[in-house]
Amino acid sequence: MVATAVLATAIISLFVISTNADVITSLDVISSPSAGQQCPPRYIRVNQDLNQGSGGNYIYLCYSTDPIFGEPVTEILVMASTSGSVPTPFRYTLIPQDLNKGAEGKYIYLMYSKNGDFPIKGIYAIAGDNPNISAPPGWIKNTQDLNEGSGGKYIYFVYTYN
């Protein structure tokens, strides 16, 4: 299901990615100089370019609800760096793909954990012209702008446990 909502001057595209029966079991990121790249098998692409407006690579989040990947994802963490490396906290998996690849700006990395108490059931990205984008009720906004320092749209991951 795809819905569009307008908040202040920002347009937010909502890509709801799972039903209440599904939980996210794996995350991945794809990057390409062209827009047509597909996710690996068993993954579904969230159709929001994470580099929108920055002039860098086309970067997309991919997720899976396939139980082959084991336990559900329970936490996400996004970290920014000026040096190109970030520390990976204990029990987190680093996805080694700079979310700002090909654009100027900070190096941005996504990590996830499967060691929390509650499984994540939905994740997508919101984009707008200002940082005051709100997550819909029941969704949590990660506060790290995925385009920090690149001059593109303000883009954030949002996720839900519901």
Short mmCIF file of C-alpha atoms in Angstrom, two decimals:
data_model
loop_
_atom_site.label_atom_id
_atom_site.label_comp_id
_atom_site.label_asym_id
_atom_site.label_seq_id
_atom_site.Cartn_x
_atom_site.Cartn_y
_atom_site.Cartn_z
CA MET A 1 0.00 0.00 0.00
CA VAL A 2 1.29 3.48 -0.87
CA ALA A 3 -0.10 6.68 0.64
CA THR A 4 0.97 10.31 0.38
CA ALA A 5 0.51 12.90 3.12
CA VAL A 6 1.35 16.60 3.16
CA LEU A 7 2.77 18.13 6.36
CA ALA A 8 3.65 21.85 6.31
CA THR A 9 6.00 22.27 3.34
CA ALA A 10 7.17 18.66 3.25
CA ILE A 11 5.73 15.89 1.14
CA ILE A 12 6.07 12.52 2.79
CA SER A 13 5.81 9.29 0.85
CA LEU A 14 4.77 6.37 3.01
CA PHE A 15 5.76 2.91 1.90
CA VAL A 16 4.23 0.50 4.40
CA ILE A 17 6.11 -2.72 4.05
CA SER A 18 4.65 -5.43 6.21
CA THR A 19 1.49 -6.77 7.73
CA ASN A 20 0.95 -7.37 11.42
CA ALA A 21 1.86 -11.04 10.92
CA ASP A 22 5.26 -10.21 9.39
CA VAL A 23 8.39 -9.08 11.12
CA ILE A 24 11.51 -7.75 9.43
CA THR A 25 14.28 -10.35 9.58
CA SER A 26 17.00 -8.64 7.56
CA LEU A 27 18.00 -5.27 6.12
CA ASP A 28 20.31 -4.44 3.22
CA VAL A 29 21.21 -1.39 1.14
CA ILE A 30 21.79 -1.22 -2.61
CA SER A 31 23.68 1.53 -4.43
CA SER A 32 24.13 2.23 -8.12
CA PRO A 33 24.87 5.17 -10.45
CA SER A 34 21.56 4.31 -12.21
CA ALA A 35 18.07 4.00 -10.74
CA GLY A 36 17.06 0.50 -11.87
CA GLN A 37 18.96 -1.70 -9.43
CA GLN A 38 16.97 -4.45 -7.72
CA CYS A 39 17.37 -5.89 -4.24
CA PRO A 40 18.92 -9.30 -3.69
CA PRO A 41 16.59 -12.34 -3.79
CA ARG A 42 14.12 -12.53 -0.85
CA TYR A 43 14.32 -8.75 -0.30
CA ILE A 44 11.88 -5.96 -1.21
CA ARG A 45 13.01 -2.45 -2.13
CA VAL A 46 11.64 0.61 -0.34
CA ASN A 47 11.05 3.04 -3.21
CA GLN A 48 12.66 6.12 -1.69
CA ASP A 49 16.07 7.13 -3.04
CA LEU A 50 18.06 7.71 0.15
CA ASN A 51 20.26 10.20 -1.74
CA GLN A 52 17.38 12.18 -3.28
CA GLY A 53 18.46 15.66 -4.35
CA SER A 54 22.12 15.19 -3.45
CA GLY A 55 23.52 14.18 -6.83
CA GLY A 56 25.05 10.97 -5.51
CA ASN A 57 24.31 7.33 -6.27
CA TYR A 58 20.78 5.98 -6.22
CA ILE A 59 20.59 4.26 -2.84
CA TYR A 60 17.67 2.16 -1.61
CA LEU A 61 16.85 0.27 1.55
CA CYS A 62 15.91 -3.37 1.10
CA TYR A 63 14.15 -5.47 3.74
CA SER A 64 13.11 -9.07 4.12
CA THR A 65 10.47 -10.80 6.20
CA ASP A 66 11.72 -14.24 5.17
CA PRO A 67 12.32 -16.48 8.21
CA ILE A 68 15.42 -17.89 6.49
CA PHE A 69 17.29 -14.87 7.90
CA GLY A 70 16.56 -15.94 11.48
CA GLU A 71 15.43 -13.79 14.35
CA PRO A 72 13.64 -10.48 13.71
CA VAL A 73 15.34 -7.11 13.62
CA THR A 74 14.55 -5.30 16.89
CA GLU A 75 16.58 -2.08 16.71
CA ILE A 76 18.06 0.20 14.06
CA LEU A 77 20.84 2.70 14.45
CA VAL A 78 22.12 5.25 11.93
CA MET A 79 25.52 6.81 12.54
CA ALA A 80 27.33 9.68 10.77
CA SER A 81 31.07 10.21 10.46
CA THR A 82 33.44 12.64 8.78
CA SER A 83 36.19 10.00 8.50
CA GLY A 84 34.42 7.16 6.68
CA SER A 85 34.40 4.73 9.57
CA VAL A 86 32.03 4.30 12.48
CA PRO A 87 32.24 2.10 15.56
CA THR A 88 29.82 -0.82 15.50
CA PRO A 89 28.17 -1.28 18.89
CA PHE A 90 28.15 -4.73 20.47
CA ARG A 91 25.45 -7.00 19.03
CA TYR A 92 24.81 -4.75 16.02
CA THR A 93 25.34 -5.64 12.38
CA LEU A 94 26.86 -2.90 10.22
CA ILE A 95 25.67 -2.62 6.62
CA PRO A 96 28.95 -1.51 4.97
CA GLN A 97 27.36 0.91 2.49
CA ASP A 98 27.73 4.68 2.84
CA LEU A 99 24.20 6.07 2.50
CA ASN A 100 25.71 9.27 1.02
CA LYS A 101 27.86 7.48 -1.58
CA GLY A 102 28.70 9.67 -4.55
CA ALA A 103 27.50 12.84 -2.82
CA GLU A 104 29.35 15.27 -0.67
CA GLY A 105 28.47 15.19 2.97
CA LYS A 106 29.04 12.94 5.93
CA TYR A 107 29.49 9.21 5.70
CA ILE A 108 26.22 7.67 6.91
CA TYR A 109 25.85 4.02 7.93
CA LEU A 110 22.89 1.83 8.91
CA MET A 111 23.19 -0.82 11.61
CA TYR A 112 20.66 -3.17 13.12
CA SER A 113 20.34 -5.50 16.08
CA LYS A 114 18.34 -8.65 16.68
CA ASN A 115 18.87 -8.59 20.45
CA GLY A 116 16.05 -6.33 21.63
CA ASP A 117 12.68 -7.30 23.05
CA PHE A 118 10.28 -6.24 20.28
CA PRO A 119 10.44 -7.04 16.55
CA ILE A 120 10.26 -4.25 13.99
CA LYS A 121 7.27 -4.81 11.72
CA GLY A 122 7.65 -1.92 9.29
CA ILE A 123 10.34 0.44 8.05
CA TYR A 124 10.41 3.09 5.34
CA ALA A 125 11.93 6.50 4.64
CA ILE A 126 10.38 9.95 4.76
CA ALA A 127 11.73 12.86 2.70
CA GLY A 128 11.05 16.58 2.73
CA ASP A 129 12.40 20.09 2.34
CA ASN A 130 12.96 20.69 6.06
CA PRO A 131 14.08 18.64 9.07
CA ASN A 132 10.76 19.02 10.90
CA ILE A 133 9.18 15.99 9.24
CA SER A 134 7.08 14.01 11.71
CA ALA A 135 6.59 10.28 11.76
CA PRO A 136 2.96 9.16 11.59
CA PRO A 137 1.30 8.07 14.85
CA GLY A 138 2.68 4.71 15.99
CA TRP A 139 5.93 5.14 14.03
CA ILE A 140 9.35 6.14 15.40
CA LYS A 141 11.57 8.59 13.50
CA ASN A 142 15.31 7.96 13.58
CA THR A 143 16.80 11.43 14.06
CA GLN A 144 19.82 11.06 11.74
CA ASP A 145 19.33 12.88 8.42
CA LEU A 146 20.48 10.42 5.75
CA ASN A 147 21.65 13.31 3.52
CA GLU A 148 23.50 15.27 6.21
CA GLY A 149 25.97 17.67 4.62
CA SER A 150 25.07 16.72 1.04
CA GLY A 151 22.51 19.44 0.28
CA GLY A 152 19.78 16.98 -0.77
CA LYS A 153 16.36 16.37 0.72
CA TYR A 154 16.05 15.75 4.45
CA ILE A 155 15.54 11.99 4.65
CA TYR A 156 14.91 9.87 7.74
CA PHE A 157 14.11 6.25 8.48
CA VAL A 158 10.89 5.60 10.36
CA TYR A 159 9.89 2.26 11.81
CA THR A 160 7.18 0.60 13.88
CA TYR A 161 6.80 -2.24 16.31
CA ASN A 162 3.02 -2.41 15.70
#
